[in-house]
């Protein structure tokens, strides 16, 4: 079993966890995604703001995580095999388990600190999973194992506002050309 503590962007910028090619990072038969409290707070905050894809994905991830609480579940199975992928909520670590010499000012720093503090509360070693350089560096500095999100897992960039408007104009032009 491999335990990963994903950062918020894993839920926003990657393919759904059940569709990911986990063989790129592990040969284990079970993957546990252990979601720390700060990631859940971040997802809740992002549900109603920002771009459309980000808020939609934040709402979807929050809905799945909410089921753990509302249905009293220990885990949610996202994929049955090859490997089995489950989602769990990390236990809230006691304040004394947080790294004492680590500056905790931003959401990313709180996520790394919680992953660090949680490592002693679960069976097995935690691997911090992110595509962001600074949180990965912070996690490594605290002695956490890290895994960079493979490029193959990332969603295609969302079109900019200008690109969306241009595509809309092209679509309307094509429709008008079809009428004439």
JSON list of C-alpha atoms in Angstrom, two decimals:
[
{"chain": "A", "resi": 1, "resn": "UNK", "atom": "CA", "xyz": [0.00, 0.00, 0.00]},
{"chain": "A", "resi": 2, "resn": "UNK", "atom": "CA", "xyz": [1.24, 3.48, -0.89]},
{"chain": "A", "resi": 3, "resn": "UNK", "atom": "CA", "xyz": [-0.13, 6.47, 1.06]},
{"chain": "A", "resi": 4, "resn": "UNK", "atom": "CA", "xyz": [-0.13, 9.85, -0.69]},
{"chain": "A", "resi": 5, "resn": "UNK", "atom": "CA", "xyz": [-1.01, 13.22, 0.82]},
{"chain": "A", "resi": 6, "resn": "UNK", "atom": "CA", "xyz": [-2.06, 15.22, -2.26]},
{"chain": "A", "resi": 7, "resn": "UNK", "atom": "CA", "xyz": [-2.09, 18.98, -2.36]},
{"chain": "A", "resi": 8, "resn": "UNK", "atom": "CA", "xyz": [-5.15, 20.94, -3.48]},
{"chain": "A", "resi": 9, "resn": "UNK", "atom": "CA", "xyz": [-4.01, 21.20, -7.10]},
{"chain": "A", "resi": 10, "resn": "UNK", "atom": "CA", "xyz": [-4.10, 17.41, -7.44]},
{"chain": "A", "resi": 11, "resn": "UNK", "atom": "CA", "xyz": [-7.91, 17.68, -7.34]},
{"chain": "A", "resi": 12, "resn": "UNK", "atom": "CA", "xyz": [-8.04, 20.75, -9.57]},
{"chain": "A", "resi": 13, "resn": "UNK", "atom": "CA", "xyz": [-5.44, 20.16, -12.27]},
{"chain": "A", "resi": 14, "resn": "UNK", "atom": "CA", "xyz": [-5.18, 16.38, -12.65]},
{"chain": "A", "resi": 15, "resn": "UNK", "atom": "CA", "xyz": [-7.35, 13.78, -14.27]},
{"chain": "A", "resi": 16, "resn": "UNK", "atom": "CA", "xyz": [-9.75, 12.08, -11.84]},
{"chain": "A", "resi": 17, "resn": "UNK", "atom": "CA", "xyz": [-7.90, 9.74, -9.47]},
{"chain": "A", "resi": 18, "resn": "UNK", "atom": "CA", "xyz": [-9.71, 6.68, -10.81]},
{"chain": "A", "resi": 19, "resn": "UNK", "atom": "CA", "xyz": [-8.45, 7.42, -14.35]},
{"chain": "A", "resi": 20, "resn": "UNK", "atom": "CA", "xyz": [-4.82, 8.17, -13.50]},
{"chain": "A", "resi": 21, "resn": "UNK", "atom": "CA", "xyz": [-2.04, 5.84, -14.60]},
{"chain": "A", "resi": 22, "resn": "UNK", "atom": "CA", "xyz": [-0.71, 5.11, -11.11]},
{"chain": "A", "resi": 23, "resn": "UNK", "atom": "CA", "xyz": [1.89, 2.75, -12.56]},
{"chain": "A", "resi": 24, "resn": "UNK", "atom": "CA", "xyz": [3.90, 5.89, -13.41]},
{"chain": "A", "resi": 25, "resn": "UNK", "atom": "CA", "xyz": [4.65, 6.37, -9.70]},
{"chain": "A", "resi": 26, "resn": "UNK", "atom": "CA", "xyz": [4.06, 3.08, -7.89]},
{"chain": "A", "resi": 27, "resn": "UNK", "atom": "CA", "xyz": [3.93, -0.67, -8.34]},
{"chain": "A", "resi": 28, "resn": "UNK", "atom": "CA", "xyz": [1.79, -1.11, -5.21]},
{"chain": "A", "resi": 29, "resn": "UNK", "atom": "CA", "xyz": [-1.63, -2.77, -5.50]},
{"chain": "A", "resi": 30, "resn": "UNK", "atom": "CA", "xyz": [-3.35, -0.16, -3.34]},
{"chain": "A", "resi": 31, "resn": "UNK", "atom": "CA", "xyz": [-3.10, 3.63, -3.32]},
{"chain": "A", "resi": 32, "resn": "UNK", "atom": "CA", "xyz": [-4.49, 5.63, -0.41]},
{"chain": "A", "resi": 33, "resn": "UNK", "atom": "CA", "xyz": [-5.14, 9.33, -0.96]},
{"chain": "A", "resi": 34, "resn": "UNK", "atom": "CA", "xyz": [-5.01, 10.83, 2.52]},
{"chain": "A", "resi": 35, "resn": "UNK", "atom": "CA", "xyz": [-6.55, 14.30, 2.39]},
{"chain": "A", "resi": 36, "resn": "UNK", "atom": "CA", "xyz": [-5.43, 16.71, 5.09]},
{"chain": "A", "resi": 37, "resn": "UNK", "atom": "CA", "xyz": [-7.79, 19.28, 6.59]},
{"chain": "A", "resi": 38, "resn": "UNK", "atom": "CA", "xyz": [-6.16, 22.29, 4.90]},
{"chain": "A", "resi": 39, "resn": "UNK", "atom": "CA", "xyz": [-6.75, 20.76, 1.44]},
{"chain": "A", "resi": 40, "resn": "UNK", "atom": "CA", "xyz": [-10.43, 20.27, 2.32]},
{"chain": "A", "resi": 41, "resn": "UNK", "atom": "CA", "xyz": [-10.64, 23.90, 3.49]},
{"chain": "A", "resi": 42, "resn": "UNK", "atom": "CA", "xyz": [-8.91, 25.06, 0.30]},
{"chain": "A", "resi": 43, "resn": "UNK", "atom": "CA", "xyz": [-11.37, 23.09, -1.86]},
{"chain": "A", "resi": 44, "resn": "UNK", "atom": "CA", "xyz": [-14.33, 24.55, 0.05]},
{"chain": "A", "resi": 45, "resn": "UNK", "atom": "CA", "xyz": [-12.97, 28.05, -0.49]},
{"chain": "A", "resi": 46, "resn": "UNK", "atom": "CA", "xyz": [-12.50, 27.47, -4.23]},
{"chain": "A", "resi": 47, "resn": "UNK", "atom": "CA", "xyz": [-16.00, 26.07, -4.84]},
{"chain": "A", "resi": 48, "resn": "UNK", "atom": "CA", "xyz": [-17.56, 29.45, -5.45]},
{"chain": "A", "resi": 49, "resn": "UNK", "atom": "CA", "xyz": [-14.81, 31.48, -7.04]},
{"chain": "A", "resi": 50, "resn": "UNK", "atom": "CA", "xyz": [-12.24, 31.67, -9.75]},
{"chain": "A", "resi": 51, "resn": "UNK", "atom": "CA", "xyz": [-12.55, 30.12, -13.15]},
{"chain": "A", "resi": 52, "resn": "UNK", "atom": "CA", "xyz": [-15.34, 27.75, -14.06]},
{"chain": "A", "resi": 53, "resn": "UNK", "atom": "CA", "xyz": [-13.30, 24.54, -14.30]},
{"chain": "A", "resi": 54, "resn": "UNK", "atom": "CA", "xyz": [-11.56, 25.12, -10.98]},
{"chain": "A", "resi": 55, "resn": "UNK", "atom": "CA", "xyz": [-14.78, 25.82, -9.07]},
{"chain": "A", "resi": 56, "resn": "UNK", "atom": "CA", "xyz": [-16.54, 22.86, -10.73]},
{"chain": "A", "resi": 57, "resn": "UNK", "atom": "CA", "xyz": [-13.70, 20.47, -9.82]},
{"chain": "A", "resi": 58, "resn": "UNK", "atom": "CA", "xyz": [-13.49, 21.90, -6.28]},
{"chain": "A", "resi": 59, "resn": "UNK", "atom": "CA", "xyz": [-17.23, 21.30, -5.82]},
{"chain": "A", "resi": 60, "resn": "UNK", "atom": "CA", "xyz": [-16.92, 17.73, -7.14]},
{"chain": "A", "resi": 61, "resn": "UNK", "atom": "CA", "xyz": [-13.97, 16.90, -4.85]},
{"chain": "A", "resi": 62, "resn": "UNK", "atom": "CA", "xyz": [-15.70, 18.50, -1.86]},
{"chain": "A", "resi": 63, "resn": "UNK", "atom": "CA", "xyz": [-18.86, 16.49, -2.51]},
{"chain": "A", "resi": 64, "resn": "UNK", "atom": "CA", "xyz": [-16.90, 13.22, -2.46]},
{"chain": "A", "resi": 65, "resn": "UNK", "atom": "CA", "xyz": [-15.02, 14.22, 0.69]},
{"chain": "A", "resi": 66, "resn": "UNK", "atom": "CA", "xyz": [-18.27, 15.32, 2.36]},
{"chain": "A", "resi": 67, "resn": "UNK", "atom": "CA", "xyz": [-19.62, 11.79, 1.91]},
{"chain": "A", "resi": 68, "resn": "UNK", "atom": "CA", "xyz": [-16.92, 10.52, 4.26]},
{"chain": "A", "resi": 69, "resn": "UNK", "atom": "CA", "xyz": [-18.38, 12.66, 7.02]},
{"chain": "A", "resi": 70, "resn": "UNK", "atom": "CA", "xyz": [-22.09, 12.63, 6.18]},
{"chain": "A", "resi": 71, "resn": "UNK", "atom": "CA", "xyz": [-22.21, 8.86, 5.63]},
{"chain": "A", "resi": 72, "resn": "UNK", "atom": "CA", "xyz": [-19.76, 8.04, 8.42]},
{"chain": "A", "resi": 73, "resn": "UNK", "atom": "CA", "xyz": [-17.38, 6.27, 6.03]},
{"chain": "A", "resi": 74, "resn": "UNK", "atom": "CA", "xyz": [-13.74, 5.46, 6.75]},
{"chain": "A", "resi": 75, "resn": "UNK", "atom": "CA", "xyz": [-12.85, 5.56, 3.05]},
{"chain": "A", "resi": 76, "resn": "UNK", "atom": "CA", "xyz": [-14.34, 5.82, -0.41]},
{"chain": "A", "resi": 77, "resn": "UNK", "atom": "CA", "xyz": [-13.19, 3.43, -3.08]},
{"chain": "A", "resi": 78, "resn": "UNK", "atom": "CA", "xyz": [-12.45, 5.37, -6.26]},
{"chain": "A", "resi": 79, "resn": "UNK", "atom": "CA", "xyz": [-11.13, 2.41, -8.24]},
{"chain": "A", "resi": 80, "resn": "UNK", "atom": "CA", "xyz": [-11.44, -1.32, -7.55]},
{"chain": "A", "resi": 81, "resn": "UNK", "atom": "CA", "xyz": [-8.10, -2.58, -8.91]},
{"chain": "A", "resi": 82, "resn": "UNK", "atom": "CA", "xyz": [-4.88, -2.09, -10.88]},
{"chain": "A", "resi": 83, "resn": "UNK", "atom": "CA", "xyz": [-4.27, -0.46, -8.41]},
{"chain": "A", "resi": 84, "resn": "UNK", "atom": "CA", "xyz": [-7.16, -0.10, -5.98]},
{"chain": "A", "resi": 85, "resn": "UNK", "atom": "CA", "xyz": [-7.48, 3.63, -5.14]},
{"chain": "A", "resi": 86, "resn": "UNK", "atom": "CA", "xyz": [-9.20, 4.85, -1.99]},
{"chain": "A", "resi": 87, "resn": "UNK", "atom": "CA", "xyz": [-9.81, 8.28, -0.53]},
{"chain": "A", "resi": 88, "resn": "UNK", "atom": "CA", "xyz": [-9.52, 8.92, 3.22]},
{"chain": "A", "resi": 89, "resn": "UNK", "atom": "CA", "xyz": [-9.57, 11.97, 5.44]},
{"chain": "A", "resi": 90, "resn": "UNK", "atom": "CA", "xyz": [-6.38, 12.44, 7.42]},
{"chain": "A", "resi": 91, "resn": "UNK", "atom": "CA", "xyz": [-6.78, 12.56, 11.18]},
{"chain": "A", "resi": 92, "resn": "UNK", "atom": "CA", "xyz": [-6.33, 16.05, 12.58]},
{"chain": "A", "resi": 93, "resn": "UNK", "atom": "CA", "xyz": [-2.87, 16.11, 14.14]},
{"chain": "A", "resi": 94, "resn": "UNK", "atom": "CA", "xyz": [-2.28, 17.59, 17.57]},
{"chain": "A", "resi": 95, "resn": "UNK", "atom": "CA", "xyz": [-0.62, 21.00, 17.55]},
{"chain": "A", "resi": 96, "resn": "UNK", "atom": "CA", "xyz": [2.56, 19.60, 19.09]},
{"chain": "A", "resi": 97, "resn": "UNK", "atom": "CA", "xyz": [2.97, 17.26, 16.09]},
{"chain": "A", "resi": 98, "resn": "UNK", "atom": "CA", "xyz": [3.38, 20.21, 13.72]},
{"chain": "A", "resi": 99, "resn": "UNK", "atom": "CA", "xyz": [6.98, 21.08, 12.84]},
{"chain": "A", "resi": 100, "resn": "UNK", "atom": "CA", "xyz": [8.14, 23.66, 15.38]},
{"chain": "A", "resi": 101, "resn": "UNK", "atom": "CA", "xyz": [10.86, 25.33, 13.28]},
{"chain": "A", "resi": 102, "resn": "UNK", "atom": "CA", "xyz": [8.84, 25.53, 10.06]},
{"chain": "A", "resi": 103, "resn": "UNK", "atom": "CA", "xyz": [7.14, 28.80, 9.09]},
{"chain": "A", "resi": 104, "resn": "UNK", "atom": "CA", "xyz": [3.43, 28.19, 8.55]},
{"chain": "A", "resi": 105, "resn": "UNK", "atom": "CA", "xyz": [1.96, 31.24, 6.85]},
{"chain": "A", "resi": 106, "resn": "UNK", "atom": "CA", "xyz": [0.34, 30.17, 3.57]},
{"chain": "A", "resi": 107, "resn": "UNK", "atom": "CA", "xyz": [-2.16, 27.45, 2.69]},
{"chain": "A", "resi": 108, "resn": "UNK", "atom": "CA", "xyz": [0.61, 25.47, 0.94]},
{"chain": "A", "resi": 109, "resn": "UNK", "atom": "CA", "xyz": [2.76, 25.63, 4.09]},
{"chain": "A", "resi": 110, "resn": "UNK", "atom": "CA", "xyz": [-0.18, 24.47, 6.22]},
{"chain": "A", "resi": 111, "resn": "UNK", "atom": "CA", "xyz": [-0.80, 21.54, 3.85]},
{"chain": "A", "resi": 112, "resn": "UNK", "atom": "CA", "xyz": [2.84, 20.45, 4.06]},
{"chain": "A", "resi": 113, "resn": "UNK", "atom": "CA", "xyz": [2.87, 20.87, 7.85]},
{"chain": "A", "resi": 114, "resn": "UNK", "atom": "CA", "xyz": [-0.28, 18.76, 8.23]},
{"chain": "A", "resi": 115, "resn": "UNK", "atom": "CA", "xyz": [1.11, 16.04, 5.97]},
{"chain": "A", "resi": 116, "resn": "UNK", "atom": "CA", "xyz": [4.29, 16.07, 8.07]},
{"chain": "A", "resi": 117, "resn": "UNK", "atom": "CA", "xyz": [2.35, 15.87, 11.35]},
{"chain": "A", "resi": 118, "resn": "UNK", "atom": "CA", "xyz": [0.04, 13.14, 10.05]},
{"chain": "A", "resi": 119, "resn": "UNK", "atom": "CA", "xyz": [2.86, 10.79, 9.09]},
{"chain": "A", "resi": 120, "resn": "UNK", "atom": "CA", "xyz": [3.11, 9.43, 12.64]},
{"chain": "A", "resi": 121, "resn": "UNK", "atom": "CA", "xyz": [-0.66, 8.92, 12.93]},
{"chain": "A", "resi": 122, "resn": "UNK", "atom": "CA", "xyz": [-1.12, 6.42, 10.10]},
{"chain": "A", "resi": 123, "resn": "UNK", "atom": "CA", "xyz": [0.33, 3.02, 9.39]},
{"chain": "A", "resi": 124, "resn": "UNK", "atom": "CA", "xyz": [2.95, 3.42, 6.69]},
{"chain": "A", "resi": 125, "resn": "UNK", "atom": "CA", "xyz": [4.97, 6.27, 5.30]},
{"chain": "A", "resi": 126, "resn": "UNK", "atom": "CA", "xyz": [3.29, 9.24, 3.65]},
{"chain": "A", "resi": 127, "resn": "UNK", "atom": "CA", "xyz": [4.41, 10.63, 0.30]},
{"chain": "A", "resi": 128, "resn": "UNK", "atom": "CA", "xyz": [3.55, 14.27, -0.38]},
{"chain": "A", "resi": 129, "resn": "UNK", "atom": "CA", "xyz": [2.07, 14.53, -3.89]},
{"chain": "A", "resi": 130, "resn": "UNK", "atom": "CA", "xyz": [2.23, 17.84, -5.75]},
{"chain": "A", "resi": 131, "resn": "UNK", "atom": "CA", "xyz": [3.12, 19.53, -9.01]},
{"chain": "A", "resi": 132, "resn": "UNK", "atom": "CA", "xyz": [4.17, 22.75, -7.26]},
{"chain": "A", "resi": 133, "resn": "UNK", "atom": "CA", "xyz": [7.86, 23.32, -6.65]},
{"chain": "A", "resi": 134, "resn": "UNK", "atom": "CA", "xyz": [7.84, 25.27, -3.36]},
{"chain": "A", "resi": 135, "resn": "UNK", "atom": "CA", "xyz": [5.57, 22.87, -1.41]},
{"chain": "A", "resi": 136, "resn": "UNK", "atom": "CA", "xyz": [7.64, 19.93, -2.73]},
{"chain": "A", "resi": 137, "resn": "UNK", "atom": "CA", "xyz": [10.82, 21.65, -1.55]},
{"chain": "A", "resi": 138, "resn": "UNK", "atom": "CA", "xyz": [9.25, 22.38, 1.85]},
{"chain": "A", "resi": 139, "resn": "UNK", "atom": "CA", "xyz": [8.15, 18.75, 2.23]},
{"chain": "A", "resi": 140, "resn": "UNK", "atom": "CA", "xyz": [11.62, 17.49, 1.33]},
{"chain": "A", "resi": 141, "resn": "UNK", "atom": "CA", "xyz": [13.14, 19.95, 3.80]},
{"chain": "A", "resi": 142, "resn": "UNK", "atom": "CA", "xyz": [11.00, 18.41, 6.55]},
{"chain": "A", "resi": 143, "resn": "UNK", "atom": "CA", "xyz": [12.10, 14.91, 5.57]},
{"chain": "A", "resi": 144, "resn": "UNK", "atom": "CA", "xyz": [8.85, 13.85, 3.91]},
{"chain": "A", "resi": 145, "resn": "UNK", "atom": "CA", "xyz": [8.96, 11.62, 0.87]},
{"chain": "A", "resi": 146, "resn": "UNK", "atom": "CA", "xyz": [7.74, 13.50, -2.19]},
{"chain": "A", "resi": 147, "resn": "UNK", "atom": "CA", "xyz": [6.34, 12.63, -5.57]},
{"chain": "A", "resi": 148, "resn": "UNK", "atom": "CA", "xyz": [6.04, 15.11, -8.42]},
{"chain": "A", "resi": 149, "resn": "UNK", "atom": "CA", "xyz": [2.74, 14.76, -10.27]},
{"chain": "A", "resi": 150, "resn": "UNK", "atom": "CA", "xyz": [3.60, 13.33, -13.70]},
{"chain": "A", "resi": 151, "resn": "UNK", "atom": "CA", "xyz": [2.83, 15.56, -16.66]},
{"chain": "A", "resi": 152, "resn": "UNK", "atom": "CA", "xyz": [0.67, 12.76, -18.11]},
{"chain": "A", "resi": 153, "resn": "UNK", "atom": "CA", "xyz": [-1.79, 13.21, -15.23]},
{"chain": "A", "resi": 154, "resn": "UNK", "atom": "CA", "xyz": [-2.39, 16.91, -15.87]},
{"chain": "A", "resi": 155, "resn": "UNK", "atom": "CA", "xyz": [-5.45, 18.21, -17.67]},
{"chain": "A", "resi": 156, "resn": "UNK", "atom": "CA", "xyz": [-4.96, 20.33, -20.76]},
{"chain": "A", "resi": 157, "resn": "UNK", "atom": "CA", "xyz": [-4.76, 24.03, -19.91]},
{"chain": "A", "resi": 158, "resn": "UNK", "atom": "CA", "xyz": [-8.11, 25.73, -19.79]},
{"chain": "A", "resi": 159, "resn": "UNK", "atom": "CA", "xyz": [-8.64, 28.24, -22.62]},
{"chain": "A", "resi": 160, "resn": "UNK", "atom": "CA", "xyz": [-8.25, 31.89, -21.69]},
{"chain": "A", "resi": 161, "resn": "UNK", "atom": "CA", "xyz": [-11.18, 34.30, -21.81]},
{"chain": "A", "resi": 162, "resn": "UNK", "atom": "CA", "xyz": [-9.95, 35.62, -25.18]},
{"chain": "A", "resi": 163, "resn": "UNK", "atom": "CA", "xyz": [-9.69, 32.07, -26.58]},
{"chain": "A", "resi": 164, "resn": "UNK", "atom": "CA", "xyz": [-13.23, 31.28, -25.36]},
{"chain": "A", "resi": 165, "resn": "UNK", "atom": "CA", "xyz": [-14.59, 34.43, -26.98]},
{"chain": "A", "resi": 166, "resn": "UNK", "atom": "CA", "xyz": [-12.76, 33.67, -30.24]},
{"chain": "A", "resi": 167, "resn": "UNK", "atom": "CA", "xyz": [-14.15, 30.14, -30.30]},
{"chain": "A", "resi": 168, "resn": "UNK", "atom": "CA", "xyz": [-17.65, 31.50, -29.66]},
{"chain": "A", "resi": 169, "resn": "UNK", "atom": "CA", "xyz": [-17.28, 33.96, -32.57]},
{"chain": "A", "resi": 170, "resn": "UNK", "atom": "CA", "xyz": [-16.02, 31.16, -34.84]},
{"chain": "A", "resi": 171, "resn": "UNK", "atom": "CA", "xyz": [-18.97, 28.97, -33.84]},
{"chain": "A", "resi": 172, "resn": "UNK", "atom": "CA", "xyz": [-21.46, 31.77, -34.56]},
{"chain": "A", "resi": 173, "resn": "UNK", "atom": "CA", "xyz": [-19.79, 32.56, -37.91]},
{"chain": "A", "resi": 174, "resn": "UNK", "atom": "CA", "xyz": [-20.03, 28.92, -38.94]},
{"chain": "A", "resi": 175, "resn": "UNK", "atom": "CA", "xyz": [-23.71, 28.87, -37.99]},
{"chain": "A", "resi": 176, "resn": "UNK", "atom": "CA", "xyz": [-24.36, 32.04, -40.00]},
{"chain": "A", "resi": 177, "resn": "UNK", "atom": "CA", "xyz": [-22.46, 30.68, -43.00]},
{"chain": "A", "resi": 178, "resn": "UNK", "atom": "CA", "xyz": [-24.63, 27.58, -42.86]},
{"chain": "A", "resi": 179, "resn": "UNK", "atom": "CA", "xyz": [-27.79, 29.71, -43.07]},
{"chain": "A", "resi": 180, "resn": "UNK", "atom": "CA", "xyz": [-26.66, 31.64, -46.15]}
]
